[in-house]
Tab-separated table of N, CA, C and O in Angstrom:
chain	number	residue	atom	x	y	z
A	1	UNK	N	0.753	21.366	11.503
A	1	UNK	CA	1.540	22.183	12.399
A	1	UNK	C	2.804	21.400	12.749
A	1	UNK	O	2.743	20.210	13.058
A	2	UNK	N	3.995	22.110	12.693
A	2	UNK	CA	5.197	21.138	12.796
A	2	UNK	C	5.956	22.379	13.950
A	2	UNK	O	6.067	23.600	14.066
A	3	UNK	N	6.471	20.716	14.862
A	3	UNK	CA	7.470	21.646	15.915
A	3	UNK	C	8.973	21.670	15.464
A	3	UNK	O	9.591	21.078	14.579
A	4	UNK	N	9.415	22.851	16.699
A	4	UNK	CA	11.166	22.792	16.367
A	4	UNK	C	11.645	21.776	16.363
A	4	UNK	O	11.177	20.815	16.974
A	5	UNK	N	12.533	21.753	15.777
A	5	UNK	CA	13.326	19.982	15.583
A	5	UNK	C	14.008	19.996	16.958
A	5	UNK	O	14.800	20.904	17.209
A	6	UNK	N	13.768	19.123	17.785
A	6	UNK	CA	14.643	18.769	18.799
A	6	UNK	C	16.023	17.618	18.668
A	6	UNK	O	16.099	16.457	18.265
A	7	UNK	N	16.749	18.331	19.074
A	7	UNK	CA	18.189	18.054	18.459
A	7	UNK	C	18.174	16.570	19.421
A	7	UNK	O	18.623	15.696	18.680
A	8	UNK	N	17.821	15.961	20.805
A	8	UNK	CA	18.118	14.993	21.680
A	8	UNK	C	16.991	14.161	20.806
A	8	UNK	O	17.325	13.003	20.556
A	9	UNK	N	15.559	14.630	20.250
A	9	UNK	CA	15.257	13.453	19.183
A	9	UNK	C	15.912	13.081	18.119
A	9	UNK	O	15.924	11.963	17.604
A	10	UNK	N	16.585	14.252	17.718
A	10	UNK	CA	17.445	13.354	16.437
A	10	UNK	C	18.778	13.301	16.627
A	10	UNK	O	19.524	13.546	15.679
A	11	UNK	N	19.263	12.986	17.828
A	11	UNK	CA	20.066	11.731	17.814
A	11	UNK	C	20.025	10.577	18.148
A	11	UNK	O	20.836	9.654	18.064
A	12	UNK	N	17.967	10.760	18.955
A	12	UNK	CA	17.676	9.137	19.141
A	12	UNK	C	17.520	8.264	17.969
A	12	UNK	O	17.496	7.035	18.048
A	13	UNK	N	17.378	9.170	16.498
A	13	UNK	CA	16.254	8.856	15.873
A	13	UNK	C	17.835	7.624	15.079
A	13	UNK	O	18.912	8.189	15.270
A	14	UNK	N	17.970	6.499	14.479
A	14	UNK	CA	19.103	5.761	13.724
A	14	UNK	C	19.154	6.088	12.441
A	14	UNK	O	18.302	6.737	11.834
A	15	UNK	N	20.234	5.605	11.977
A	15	UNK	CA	21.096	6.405	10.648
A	15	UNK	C	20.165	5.969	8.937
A	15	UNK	O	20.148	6.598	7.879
A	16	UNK	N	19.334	4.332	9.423
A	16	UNK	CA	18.476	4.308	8.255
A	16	UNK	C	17.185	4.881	8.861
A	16	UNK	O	16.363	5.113	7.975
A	17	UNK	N	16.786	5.158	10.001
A	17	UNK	CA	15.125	6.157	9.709
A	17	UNK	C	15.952	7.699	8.846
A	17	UNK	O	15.324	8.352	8.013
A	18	UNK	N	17.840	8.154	9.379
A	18	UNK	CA	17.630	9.362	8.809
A	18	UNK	C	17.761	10.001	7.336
A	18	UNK	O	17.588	11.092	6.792
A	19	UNK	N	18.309	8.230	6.888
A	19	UNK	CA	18.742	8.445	5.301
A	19	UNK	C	17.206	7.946	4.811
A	19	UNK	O	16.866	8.477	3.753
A	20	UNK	N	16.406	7.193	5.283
A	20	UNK	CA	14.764	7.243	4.561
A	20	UNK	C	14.290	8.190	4.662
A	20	UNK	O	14.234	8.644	3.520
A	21	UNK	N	13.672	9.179	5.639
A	21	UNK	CA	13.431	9.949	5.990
A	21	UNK	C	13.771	11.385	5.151
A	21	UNK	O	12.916	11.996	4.511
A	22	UNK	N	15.094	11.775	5.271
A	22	UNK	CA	16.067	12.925	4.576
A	22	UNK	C	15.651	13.984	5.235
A	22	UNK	O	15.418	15.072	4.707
A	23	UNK	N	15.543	13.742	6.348
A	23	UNK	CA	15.793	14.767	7.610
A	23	UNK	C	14.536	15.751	7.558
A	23	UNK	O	13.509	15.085	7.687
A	24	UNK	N	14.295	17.004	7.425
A	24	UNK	CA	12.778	17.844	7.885
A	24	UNK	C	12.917	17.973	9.249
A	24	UNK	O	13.901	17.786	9.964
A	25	UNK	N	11.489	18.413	9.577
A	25	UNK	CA	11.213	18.516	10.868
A	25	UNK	C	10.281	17.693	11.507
A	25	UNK	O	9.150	17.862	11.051
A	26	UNK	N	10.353	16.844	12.418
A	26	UNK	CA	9.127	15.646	13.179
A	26	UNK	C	7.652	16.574	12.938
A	26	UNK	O	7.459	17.750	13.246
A	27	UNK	N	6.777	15.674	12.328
A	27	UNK	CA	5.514	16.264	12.213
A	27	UNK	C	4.579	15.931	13.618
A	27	UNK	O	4.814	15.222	14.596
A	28	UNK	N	3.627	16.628	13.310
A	28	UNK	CA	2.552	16.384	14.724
A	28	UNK	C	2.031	14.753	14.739
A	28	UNK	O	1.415	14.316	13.766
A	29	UNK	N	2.336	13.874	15.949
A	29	UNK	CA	2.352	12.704	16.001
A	29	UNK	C	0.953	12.333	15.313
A	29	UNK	O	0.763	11.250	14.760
A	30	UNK	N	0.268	13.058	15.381
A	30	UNK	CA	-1.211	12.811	15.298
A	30	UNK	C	-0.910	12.013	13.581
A	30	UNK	O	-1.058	10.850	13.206
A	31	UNK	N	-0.471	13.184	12.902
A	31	UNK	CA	-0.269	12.696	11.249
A	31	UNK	C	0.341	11.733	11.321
A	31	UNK	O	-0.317	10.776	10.913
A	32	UNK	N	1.459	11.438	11.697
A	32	UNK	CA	2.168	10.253	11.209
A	32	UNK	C	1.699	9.033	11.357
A	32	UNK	O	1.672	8.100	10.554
A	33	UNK	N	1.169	9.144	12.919
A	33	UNK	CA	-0.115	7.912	12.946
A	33	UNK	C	-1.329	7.727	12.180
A	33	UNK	O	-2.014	6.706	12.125
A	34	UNK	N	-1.542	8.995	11.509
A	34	UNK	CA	-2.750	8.929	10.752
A	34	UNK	C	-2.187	8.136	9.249
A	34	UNK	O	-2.738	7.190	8.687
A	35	UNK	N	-1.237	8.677	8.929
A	35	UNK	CA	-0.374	7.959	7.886
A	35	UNK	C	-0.361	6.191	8.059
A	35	UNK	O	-0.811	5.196	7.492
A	36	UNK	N	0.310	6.490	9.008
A	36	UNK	CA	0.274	4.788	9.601
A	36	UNK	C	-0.526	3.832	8.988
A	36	UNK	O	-0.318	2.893	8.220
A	37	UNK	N	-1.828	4.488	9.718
A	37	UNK	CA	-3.149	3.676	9.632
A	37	UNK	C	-3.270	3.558	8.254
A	37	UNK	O	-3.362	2.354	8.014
A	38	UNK	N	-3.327	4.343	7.010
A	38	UNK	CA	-3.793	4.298	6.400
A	38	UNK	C	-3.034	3.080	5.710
A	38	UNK	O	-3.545	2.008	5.387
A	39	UNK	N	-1.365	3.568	5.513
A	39	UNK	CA	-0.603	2.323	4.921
A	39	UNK	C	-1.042	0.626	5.887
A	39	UNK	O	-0.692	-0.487	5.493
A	40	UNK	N	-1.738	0.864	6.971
A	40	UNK	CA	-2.239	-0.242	7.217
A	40	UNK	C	-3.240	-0.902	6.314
A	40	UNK	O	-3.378	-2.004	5.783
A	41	UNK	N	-3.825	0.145	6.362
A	41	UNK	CA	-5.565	-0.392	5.550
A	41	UNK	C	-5.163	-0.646	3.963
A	41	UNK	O	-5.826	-1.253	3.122
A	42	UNK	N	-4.241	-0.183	3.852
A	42	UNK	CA	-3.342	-1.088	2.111
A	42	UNK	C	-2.985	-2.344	2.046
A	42	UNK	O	-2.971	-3.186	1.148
A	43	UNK	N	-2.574	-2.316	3.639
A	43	UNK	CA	-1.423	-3.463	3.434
A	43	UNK	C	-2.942	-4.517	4.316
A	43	UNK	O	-2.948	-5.742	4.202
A	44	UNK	N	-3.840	-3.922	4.955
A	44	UNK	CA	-4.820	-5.376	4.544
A	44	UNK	C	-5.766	-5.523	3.156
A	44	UNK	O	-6.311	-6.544	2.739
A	45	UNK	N	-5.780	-4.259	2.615
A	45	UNK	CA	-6.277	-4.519	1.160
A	45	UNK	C	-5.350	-5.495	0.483
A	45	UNK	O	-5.628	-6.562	-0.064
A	46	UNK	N	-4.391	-5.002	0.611
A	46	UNK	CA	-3.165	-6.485	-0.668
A	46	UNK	C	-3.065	-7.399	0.470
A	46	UNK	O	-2.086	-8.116	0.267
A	47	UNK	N	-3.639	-7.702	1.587
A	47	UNK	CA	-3.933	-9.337	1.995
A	47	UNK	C	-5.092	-9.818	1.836
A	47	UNK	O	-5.215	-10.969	2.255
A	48	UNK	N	-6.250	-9.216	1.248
A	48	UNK	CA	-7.595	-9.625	0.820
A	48	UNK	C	-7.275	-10.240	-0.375
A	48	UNK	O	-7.435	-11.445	-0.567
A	49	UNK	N	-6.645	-9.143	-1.522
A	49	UNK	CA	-6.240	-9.605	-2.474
A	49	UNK	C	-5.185	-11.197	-2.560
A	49	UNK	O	-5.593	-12.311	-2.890
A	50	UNK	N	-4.071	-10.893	-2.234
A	50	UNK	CA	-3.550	-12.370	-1.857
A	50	UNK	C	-4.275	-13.565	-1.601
A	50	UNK	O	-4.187	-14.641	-2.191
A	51	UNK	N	-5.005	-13.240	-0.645
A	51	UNK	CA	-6.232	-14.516	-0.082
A	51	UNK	C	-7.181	-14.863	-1.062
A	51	UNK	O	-7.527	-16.040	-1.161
A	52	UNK	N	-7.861	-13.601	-2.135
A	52	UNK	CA	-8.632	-13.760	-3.362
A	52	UNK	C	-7.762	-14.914	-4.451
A	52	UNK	O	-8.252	-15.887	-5.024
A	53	UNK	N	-6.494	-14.479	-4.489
A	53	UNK	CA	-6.081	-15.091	-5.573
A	53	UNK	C	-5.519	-16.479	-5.270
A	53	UNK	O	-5.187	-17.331	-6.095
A	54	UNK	N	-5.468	-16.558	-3.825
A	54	UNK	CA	-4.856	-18.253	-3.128
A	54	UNK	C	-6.490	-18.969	-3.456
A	54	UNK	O	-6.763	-20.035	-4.008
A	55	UNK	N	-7.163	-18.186	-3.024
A	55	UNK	CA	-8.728	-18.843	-2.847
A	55	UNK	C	-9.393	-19.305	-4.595
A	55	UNK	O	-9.934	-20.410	-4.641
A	56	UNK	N	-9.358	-18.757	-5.494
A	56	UNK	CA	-9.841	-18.207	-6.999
A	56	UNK	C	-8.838	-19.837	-7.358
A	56	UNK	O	-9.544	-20.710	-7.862
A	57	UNK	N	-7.337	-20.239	-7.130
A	57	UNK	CA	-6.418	-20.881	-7.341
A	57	UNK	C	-6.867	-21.923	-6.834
A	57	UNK	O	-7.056	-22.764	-7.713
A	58	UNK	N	-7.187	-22.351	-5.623
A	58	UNK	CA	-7.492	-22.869	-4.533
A	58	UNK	C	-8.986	-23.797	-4.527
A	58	UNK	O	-9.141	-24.958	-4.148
A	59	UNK	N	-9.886	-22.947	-5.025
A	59	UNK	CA	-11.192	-23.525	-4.799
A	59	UNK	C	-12.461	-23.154	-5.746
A	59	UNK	O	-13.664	-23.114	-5.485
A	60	UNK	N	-11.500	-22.812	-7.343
A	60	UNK	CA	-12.670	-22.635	-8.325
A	60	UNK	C	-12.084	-23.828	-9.515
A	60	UNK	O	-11.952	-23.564	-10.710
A	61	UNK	N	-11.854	-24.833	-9.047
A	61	UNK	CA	-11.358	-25.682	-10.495
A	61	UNK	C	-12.536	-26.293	-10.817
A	61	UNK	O	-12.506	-27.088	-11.757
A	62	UNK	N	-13.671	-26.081	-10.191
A	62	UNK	CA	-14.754	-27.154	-11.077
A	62	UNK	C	-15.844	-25.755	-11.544
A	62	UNK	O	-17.030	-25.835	-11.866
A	63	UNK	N	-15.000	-24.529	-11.451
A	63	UNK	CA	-16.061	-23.349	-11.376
A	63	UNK	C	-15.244	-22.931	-13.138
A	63	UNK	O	-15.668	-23.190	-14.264
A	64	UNK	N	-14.419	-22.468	-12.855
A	64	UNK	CA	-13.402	-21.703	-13.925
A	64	UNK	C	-12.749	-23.146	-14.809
A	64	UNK	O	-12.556	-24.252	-14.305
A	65	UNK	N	-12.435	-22.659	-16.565
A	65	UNK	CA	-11.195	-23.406	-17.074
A	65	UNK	C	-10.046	-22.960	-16.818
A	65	UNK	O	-9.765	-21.773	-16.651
A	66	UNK	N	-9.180	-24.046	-16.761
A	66	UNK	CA	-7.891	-23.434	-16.202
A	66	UNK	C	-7.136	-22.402	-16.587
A	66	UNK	O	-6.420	-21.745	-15.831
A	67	UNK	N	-7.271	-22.229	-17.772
A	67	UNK	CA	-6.499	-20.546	-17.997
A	67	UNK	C	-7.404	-19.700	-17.414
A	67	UNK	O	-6.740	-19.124	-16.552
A	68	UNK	N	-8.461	-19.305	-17.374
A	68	UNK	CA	-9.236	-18.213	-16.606
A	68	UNK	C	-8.988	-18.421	-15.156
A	68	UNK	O	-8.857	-17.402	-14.478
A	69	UNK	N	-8.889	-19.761	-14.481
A	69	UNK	CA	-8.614	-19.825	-13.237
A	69	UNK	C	-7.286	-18.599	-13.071
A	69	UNK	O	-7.124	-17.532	-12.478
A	70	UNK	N	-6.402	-19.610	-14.098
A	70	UNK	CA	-4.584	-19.350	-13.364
A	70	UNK	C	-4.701	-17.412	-13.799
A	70	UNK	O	-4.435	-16.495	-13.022
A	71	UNK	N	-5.039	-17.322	-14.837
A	71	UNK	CA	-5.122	-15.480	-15.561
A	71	UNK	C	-6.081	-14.456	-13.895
A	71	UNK	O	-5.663	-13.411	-13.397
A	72	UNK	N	-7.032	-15.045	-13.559
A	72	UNK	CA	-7.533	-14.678	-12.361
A	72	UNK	C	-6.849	-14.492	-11.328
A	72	UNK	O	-6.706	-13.384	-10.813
A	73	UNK	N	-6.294	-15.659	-10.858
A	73	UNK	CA	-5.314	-15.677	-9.611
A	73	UNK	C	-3.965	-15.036	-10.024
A	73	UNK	O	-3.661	-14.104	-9.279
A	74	UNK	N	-3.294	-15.226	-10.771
A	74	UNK	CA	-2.079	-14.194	-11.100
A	74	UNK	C	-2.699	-12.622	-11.270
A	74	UNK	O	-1.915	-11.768	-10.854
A	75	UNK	N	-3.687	-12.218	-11.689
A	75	UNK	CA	-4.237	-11.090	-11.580
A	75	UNK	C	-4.358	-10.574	-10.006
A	75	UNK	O	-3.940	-9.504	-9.563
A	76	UNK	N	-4.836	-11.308	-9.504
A	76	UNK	CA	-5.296	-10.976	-8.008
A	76	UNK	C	-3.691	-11.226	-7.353
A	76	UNK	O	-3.182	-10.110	-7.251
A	77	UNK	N	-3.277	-11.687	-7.148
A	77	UNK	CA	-1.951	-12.194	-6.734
A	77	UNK	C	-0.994	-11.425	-6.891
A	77	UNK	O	-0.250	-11.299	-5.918
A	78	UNK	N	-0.589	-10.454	-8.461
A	78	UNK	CA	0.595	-9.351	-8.614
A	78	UNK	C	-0.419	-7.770	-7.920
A	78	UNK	O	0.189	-6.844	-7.384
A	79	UNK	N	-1.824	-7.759	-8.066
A	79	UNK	CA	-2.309	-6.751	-7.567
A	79	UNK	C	-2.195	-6.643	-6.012
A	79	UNK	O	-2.450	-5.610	-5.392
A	80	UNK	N	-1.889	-7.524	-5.590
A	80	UNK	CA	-1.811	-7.974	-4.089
A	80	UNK	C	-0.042	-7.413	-3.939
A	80	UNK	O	0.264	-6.446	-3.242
A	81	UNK	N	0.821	-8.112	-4.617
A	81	UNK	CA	1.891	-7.987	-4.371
A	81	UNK	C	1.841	-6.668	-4.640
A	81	UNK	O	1.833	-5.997	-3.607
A	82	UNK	N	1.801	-5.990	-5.721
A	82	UNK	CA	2.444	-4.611	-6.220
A	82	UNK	C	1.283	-3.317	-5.234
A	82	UNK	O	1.457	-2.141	-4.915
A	83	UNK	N	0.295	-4.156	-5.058
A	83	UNK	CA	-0.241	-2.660	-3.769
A	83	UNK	C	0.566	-2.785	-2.337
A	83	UNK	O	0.631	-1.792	-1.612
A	84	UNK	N	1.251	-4.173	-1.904
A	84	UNK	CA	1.685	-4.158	-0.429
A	84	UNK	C	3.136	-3.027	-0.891
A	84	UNK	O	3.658	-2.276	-0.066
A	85	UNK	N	3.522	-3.119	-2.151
A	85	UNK	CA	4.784	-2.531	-2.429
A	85	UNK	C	4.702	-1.329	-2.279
A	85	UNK	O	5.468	-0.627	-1.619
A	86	UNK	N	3.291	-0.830	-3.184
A	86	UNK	CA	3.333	0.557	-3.380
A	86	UNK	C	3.204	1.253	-1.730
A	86	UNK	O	3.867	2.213	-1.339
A	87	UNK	N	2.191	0.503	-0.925
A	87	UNK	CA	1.903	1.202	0.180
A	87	UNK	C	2.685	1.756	0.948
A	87	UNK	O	2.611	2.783	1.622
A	88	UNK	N	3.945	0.504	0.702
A	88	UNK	CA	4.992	1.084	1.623
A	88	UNK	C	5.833	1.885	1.260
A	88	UNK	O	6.394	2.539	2.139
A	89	UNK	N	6.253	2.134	-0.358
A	89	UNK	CA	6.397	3.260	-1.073
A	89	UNK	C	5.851	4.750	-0.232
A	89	UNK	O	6.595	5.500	0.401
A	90	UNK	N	4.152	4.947	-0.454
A	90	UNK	CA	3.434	5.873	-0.305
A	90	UNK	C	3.802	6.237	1.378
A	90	UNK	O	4.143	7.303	1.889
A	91	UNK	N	3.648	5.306	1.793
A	91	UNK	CA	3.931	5.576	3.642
A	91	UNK	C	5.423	6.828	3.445
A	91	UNK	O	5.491	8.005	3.801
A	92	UNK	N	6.329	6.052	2.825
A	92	UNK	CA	7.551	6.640	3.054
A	92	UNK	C	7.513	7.936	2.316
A	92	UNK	O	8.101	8.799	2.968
A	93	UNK	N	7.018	8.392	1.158
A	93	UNK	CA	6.746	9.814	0.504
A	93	UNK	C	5.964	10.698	1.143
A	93	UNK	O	6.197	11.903	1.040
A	94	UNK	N	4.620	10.082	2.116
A	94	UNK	CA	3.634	10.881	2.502
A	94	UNK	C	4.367	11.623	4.353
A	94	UNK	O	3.900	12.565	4.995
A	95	UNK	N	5.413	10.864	4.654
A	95	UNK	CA	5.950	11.324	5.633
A	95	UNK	C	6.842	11.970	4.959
A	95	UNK	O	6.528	13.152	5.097
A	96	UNK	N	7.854	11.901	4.250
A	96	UNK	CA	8.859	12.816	3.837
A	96	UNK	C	8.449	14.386	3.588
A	96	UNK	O	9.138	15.367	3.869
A	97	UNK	N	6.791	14.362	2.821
A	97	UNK	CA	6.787	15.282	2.643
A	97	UNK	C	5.896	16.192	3.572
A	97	UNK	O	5.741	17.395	3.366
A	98	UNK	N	5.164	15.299	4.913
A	98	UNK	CA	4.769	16.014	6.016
A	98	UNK	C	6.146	16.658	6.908
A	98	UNK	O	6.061	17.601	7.695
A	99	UNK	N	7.662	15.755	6.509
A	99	UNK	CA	8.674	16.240	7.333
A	99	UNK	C	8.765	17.903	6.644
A	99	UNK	O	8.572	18.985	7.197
A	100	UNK	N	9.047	17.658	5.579
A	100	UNK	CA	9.371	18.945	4.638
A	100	UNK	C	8.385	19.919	4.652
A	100	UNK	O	9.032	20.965	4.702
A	101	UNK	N	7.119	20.227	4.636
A	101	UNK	CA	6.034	20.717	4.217
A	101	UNK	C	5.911	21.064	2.765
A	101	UNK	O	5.781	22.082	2.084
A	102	UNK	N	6.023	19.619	2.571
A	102	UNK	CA	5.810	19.828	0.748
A	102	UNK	C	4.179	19.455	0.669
A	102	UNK	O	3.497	19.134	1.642
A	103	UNK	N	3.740	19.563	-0.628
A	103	UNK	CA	2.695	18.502	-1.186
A	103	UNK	C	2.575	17.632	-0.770
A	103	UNK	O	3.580	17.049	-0.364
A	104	UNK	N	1.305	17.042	-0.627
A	104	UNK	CA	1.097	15.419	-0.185
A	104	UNK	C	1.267	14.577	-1.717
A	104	UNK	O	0.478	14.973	-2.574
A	105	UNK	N	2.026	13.684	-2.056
A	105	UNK	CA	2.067	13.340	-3.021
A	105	UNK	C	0.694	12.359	-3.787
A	105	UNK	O	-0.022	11.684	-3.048
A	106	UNK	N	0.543	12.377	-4.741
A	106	UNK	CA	-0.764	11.671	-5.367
A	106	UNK	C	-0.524	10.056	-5.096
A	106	UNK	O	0.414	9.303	-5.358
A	107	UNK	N	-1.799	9.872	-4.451
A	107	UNK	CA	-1.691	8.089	-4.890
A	107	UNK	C	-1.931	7.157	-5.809
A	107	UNK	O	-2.982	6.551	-6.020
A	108	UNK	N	-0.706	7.059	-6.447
A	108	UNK	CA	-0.719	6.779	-7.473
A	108	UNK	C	-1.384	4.914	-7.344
A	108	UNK	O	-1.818	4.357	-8.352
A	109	UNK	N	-1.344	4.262	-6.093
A	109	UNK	CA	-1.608	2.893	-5.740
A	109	UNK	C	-3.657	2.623	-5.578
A	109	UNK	O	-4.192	1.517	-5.488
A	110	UNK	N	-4.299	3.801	-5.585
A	110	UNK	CA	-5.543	3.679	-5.877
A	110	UNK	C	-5.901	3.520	-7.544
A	110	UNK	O	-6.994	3.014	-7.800
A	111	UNK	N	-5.248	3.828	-8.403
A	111	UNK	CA	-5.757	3.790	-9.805
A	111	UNK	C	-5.201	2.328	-9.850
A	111	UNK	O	-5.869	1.455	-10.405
A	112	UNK	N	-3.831	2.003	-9.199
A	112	UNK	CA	-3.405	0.517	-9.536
A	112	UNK	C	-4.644	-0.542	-9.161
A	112	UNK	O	-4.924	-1.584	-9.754
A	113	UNK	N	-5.377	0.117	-7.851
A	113	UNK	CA	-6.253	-1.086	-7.487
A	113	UNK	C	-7.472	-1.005	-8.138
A	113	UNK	O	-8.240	-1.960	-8.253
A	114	UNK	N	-7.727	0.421	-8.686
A	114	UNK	CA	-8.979	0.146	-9.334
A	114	UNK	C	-8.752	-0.576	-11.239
A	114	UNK	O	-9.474	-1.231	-11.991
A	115	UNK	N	-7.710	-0.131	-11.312
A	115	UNK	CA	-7.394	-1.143	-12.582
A	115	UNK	C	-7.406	-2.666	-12.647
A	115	UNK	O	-8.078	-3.462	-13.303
A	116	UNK	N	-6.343	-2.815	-11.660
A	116	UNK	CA	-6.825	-4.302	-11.325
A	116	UNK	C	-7.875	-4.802	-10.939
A	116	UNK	O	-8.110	-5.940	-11.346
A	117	UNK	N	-8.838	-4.163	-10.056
A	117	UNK	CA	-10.022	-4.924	-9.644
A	117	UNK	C	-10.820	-4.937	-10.592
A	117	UNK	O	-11.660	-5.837	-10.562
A	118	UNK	N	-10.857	-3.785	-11.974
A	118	UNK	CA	-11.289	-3.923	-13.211
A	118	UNK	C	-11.235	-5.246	-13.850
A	118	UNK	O	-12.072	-6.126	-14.054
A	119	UNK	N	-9.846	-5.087	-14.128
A	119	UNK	CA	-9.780	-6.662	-14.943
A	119	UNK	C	-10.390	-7.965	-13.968
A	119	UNK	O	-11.058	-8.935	-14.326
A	120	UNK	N	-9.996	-7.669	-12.895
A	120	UNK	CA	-10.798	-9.281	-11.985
A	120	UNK	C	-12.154	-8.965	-12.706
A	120	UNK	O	-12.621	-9.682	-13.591
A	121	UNK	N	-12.717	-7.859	-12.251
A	121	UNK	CA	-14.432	-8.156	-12.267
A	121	UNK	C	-14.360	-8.085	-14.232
A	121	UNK	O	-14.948	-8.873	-14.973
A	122	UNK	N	-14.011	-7.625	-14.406
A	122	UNK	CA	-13.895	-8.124	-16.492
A	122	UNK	C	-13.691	-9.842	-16.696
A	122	UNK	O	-14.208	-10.492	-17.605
A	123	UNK	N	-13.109	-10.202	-15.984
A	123	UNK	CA	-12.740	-11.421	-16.340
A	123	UNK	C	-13.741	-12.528	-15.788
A	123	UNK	O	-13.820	-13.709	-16.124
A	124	UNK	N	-14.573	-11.735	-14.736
A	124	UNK	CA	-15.417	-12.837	-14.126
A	124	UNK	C	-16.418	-12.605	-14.707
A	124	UNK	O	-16.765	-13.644	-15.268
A	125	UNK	N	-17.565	-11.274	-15.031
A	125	UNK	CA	-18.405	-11.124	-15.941
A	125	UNK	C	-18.250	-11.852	-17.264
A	125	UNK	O	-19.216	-12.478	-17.699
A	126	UNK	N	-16.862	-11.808	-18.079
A	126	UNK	CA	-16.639	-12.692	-19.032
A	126	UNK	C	-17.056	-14.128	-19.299
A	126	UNK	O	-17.663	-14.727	-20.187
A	127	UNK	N	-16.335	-14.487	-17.883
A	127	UNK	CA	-17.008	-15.752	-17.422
A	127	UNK	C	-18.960	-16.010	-17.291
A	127	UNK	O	-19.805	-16.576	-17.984
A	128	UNK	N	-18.962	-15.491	-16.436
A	128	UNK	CA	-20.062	-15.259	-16.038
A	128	UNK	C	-21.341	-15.735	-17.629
A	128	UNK	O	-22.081	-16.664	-17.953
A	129	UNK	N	-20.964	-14.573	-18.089
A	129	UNK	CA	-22.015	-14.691	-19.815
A	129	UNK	C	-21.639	-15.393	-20.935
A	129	UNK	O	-22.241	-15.257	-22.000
A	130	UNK	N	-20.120	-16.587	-20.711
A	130	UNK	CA	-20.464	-17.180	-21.641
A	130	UNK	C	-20.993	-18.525	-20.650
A	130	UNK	O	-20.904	-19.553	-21.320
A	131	UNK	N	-21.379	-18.728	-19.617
A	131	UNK	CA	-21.401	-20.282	-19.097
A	131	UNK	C	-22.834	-20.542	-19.559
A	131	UNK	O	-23.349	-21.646	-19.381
């Protein structure tokens, strides 16, 4: 449910929320916070990840050989980076298009994490059955 645009909010609102944004109508606060949250719970998923791949780097050298170490942690490490990216990507599309009443756009940053967490757990099973 979206209200009339109130003209005294959008001239509180500044000139980069209105060029990110691209104007619409303010959605029901409820969503946008619901949005919020969610690009939260991304952006601590790609700090689990980060911490996996500092930790994997960090505290498996007598566990892993070093190319499986470093191939692990750069795995975990760009999946970390490229989901904090996408999230904030997705934050900014999933409001644009609650401003507009378009489509909610697809997340395209869940197939990224289940791909990547693929190859982690591929690479550790790998491990795993030849030791």
């Amino acid at each position: 449910m979206t209200r009339p645009e109130d003209p005294a909010a959008r001239r509180r609102r500044g000139t980069v929320s209105e060029r990110l944004l691209r104007g619409g109508t303010e959605p029901d606060p409820r969503f946008t916070l619901a949005n919020e949250r969610t690009f939260l719970a991304w952006i601590r998923t790609s700090l689990a990840f980060l911490a996996g791949g500092i930790a994997v780097e960090a505290f498996t050298g007598d566990i892993f050989d070093l190319v499986v170490r470093k191939l692990l942690a750069v795995v975990l490490l760009l999946l970390g980076m490229l989901l904090s990216a996408g999230s904030a990507v997705r934050w900014l599309n999933v409001e644009r298009s609650m401003r507009h009443g378009a489509p909610l756009p697809l997340p395209l940053i869940a197939p990224l994490v289940a791909v990547g967490g693929a190859i982690a757990s591929g690479v550790l099973v790998a491990v795993v059955l030849t030791r």
